[in-house]
Amino acid sequence: MSGWVLDVAALLEFADATSYATAVTRAARRHSLTMLVPIGVLAEVYAARPLERNRLRLVPIRDEQDMWLLSLPSEMPVELLERYTALADGDKTAAHVALLALQRGWPVVTDRDQLFQRIVPGVQTIPA
């Protein structure tokens, strides 16, 4: 299995139903990629997009389990998550994203490439 780890900016594109999100979805389907969403990313997007129409666009994360996968921070060793949270200046969500990318060897779809390069030097990023 291979795929992409989505950061907040990438998932906001899905909530906003942009052409970028459509292109990412098509590419993922074409190449049988999994889109991995840390639960903290989903929570931040819900907070940023409180309207029902935005949230409805995120339903595939729950329903299309062949393409979408959710991850909880509790799946990470506590000490490791704490260490990466410190590297991310206290951003637990970014730490979780970085750890998932590191563990799986998957790129991060983000607008915060410099942050992720600092947390995990050499991690591949895809602009969101």
Short mmCIF file of C-alpha atoms in Angstrom, two decimals, residues 37-41 70-82 92-93 95-97 99-100:
data_model
loop_
_atom_site.label_atom_id
_atom_site.label_comp_id
_atom_site.label_asym_id
_atom_site.label_seq_id
_atom_site.Cartn_x
_atom_site.Cartn_y
_atom_site.Cartn_z
CA VAL A 37 -5.74 11.76 7.40
CA PRO A 38 -4.59 12.26 10.99
CA ILE A 39 -7.63 12.91 13.19
CA GLY A 40 -6.13 16.23 14.34
CA VAL A 41 -6.11 17.41 10.73
CA LEU A 70 -7.93 7.93 9.49
CA SER A 71 -5.16 7.80 12.09
CA LEU A 72 -5.27 8.55 15.81
CA PRO A 73 -2.32 9.98 17.76
CA SER A 74 -2.76 7.12 20.24
CA GLU A 75 -1.37 4.82 17.52
CA MET A 76 2.03 6.47 18.05
CA PRO A 77 4.44 5.79 20.91
CA VAL A 78 3.87 8.59 23.43
CA GLU A 79 7.56 9.47 23.78
CA LEU A 80 8.00 9.72 20.03
CA LEU A 81 4.92 11.89 19.60
CA GLU A 82 6.12 14.19 22.40
CA LYS A 92 0.76 17.95 17.90
CA THR A 93 -1.10 17.65 14.60
CA ALA A 95 3.99 16.01 14.68
CA HIS A 96 1.44 13.28 13.96
CA VAL A 97 1.52 14.08 10.22
CA LEU A 99 5.50 10.68 12.11
CA LEU A 100 3.03 9.03 9.74
#
